[in-house]
C-alpha atoms as one frame of an Amber mdcrd trajectory, in Angstrom:
protein
  47.453-104.495-109.909  44.359-102.260-109.893  42.841-104.397-107.139  45.950
-104.182-104.979  45.574-102.083-101.819  49.035-100.568-102.495  47.858 -98.882
-105.686  46.817 -95.505-104.115  50.233 -95.269-102.464  51.815 -95.435-105.911
  49.988 -92.277-106.920  50.820 -90.175-103.867  54.268 -91.200-102.644  57.635
 -89.769-103.771  59.194 -91.327-106.865  61.905 -93.313-105.072  59.317 -94.856
-102.733  57.092 -95.718-105.703  59.957 -97.463-107.471  60.818 -99.508-104.387
  57.157-100.456-103.956  56.890-101.463-107.603  60.046-103.551-107.268  58.347
-105.523-104.520  56.016-106.960-107.174  57.378-110.110-108.809  56.791-108.810
-112.352  59.453-106.141-111.960  61.814-108.528-110.204  62.058-110.346-113.523
  63.303-107.141-115.151  66.309-106.999-112.822  67.167-110.723-112.723  70.313
-110.214-114.786  71.397-107.314-112.595  70.968-109.451-109.472  72.934-112.280
-111.085  75.773-109.983-112.125  75.985-107.564-109.174  74.439-109.683-106.413
  71.739-108.471-104.044  73.977-105.966-102.246  75.259-104.543-105.524  71.752
-104.108-106.941  70.585-102.475-103.714  73.548-100.082-103.939  72.556 -99.270
-107.522  68.931 -98.677-106.519  70.032 -96.325-103.734  72.435 -94.400-105.977
  71.786 -90.830-107.049  72.797 -89.581-110.459  72.641 -86.218-112.197  72.332
 -86.148-115.976  73.101 -82.707-117.373  71.403 -82.205-120.704  68.924 -84.525
-122.350  70.217 -84.227-125.894  71.569 -87.067-127.987  73.769 -88.665-125.334
  72.004 -87.490-122.171  68.602 -88.883-123.133  70.049 -92.327-123.862  72.028
 -92.181-120.629  68.917 -91.292-118.607  66.949 -94.169-120.138  69.775 -96.639
-119.533  70.162 -95.533-115.913  66.416 -95.828-115.315  66.316 -99.291-116.856
  69.217-100.416-114.675  67.271 -99.545-111.535  68.696 -96.179-110.551
């Protein structure tokens, strides 16, 4: 990926844009294969465009934040 011309954009663009750009690479598509199978393309796109607020990053909040991030939000 270091040779990719998109790499500088990853360092300077807002987080949501970086995530969408990273998802365009096939390696990360594999991470969400199960989500696409379960929710379908529209459902996964809705998840990726969702906004969530996690109040508190203690015992439950930290696990919730990680789970949300891993699901594509």
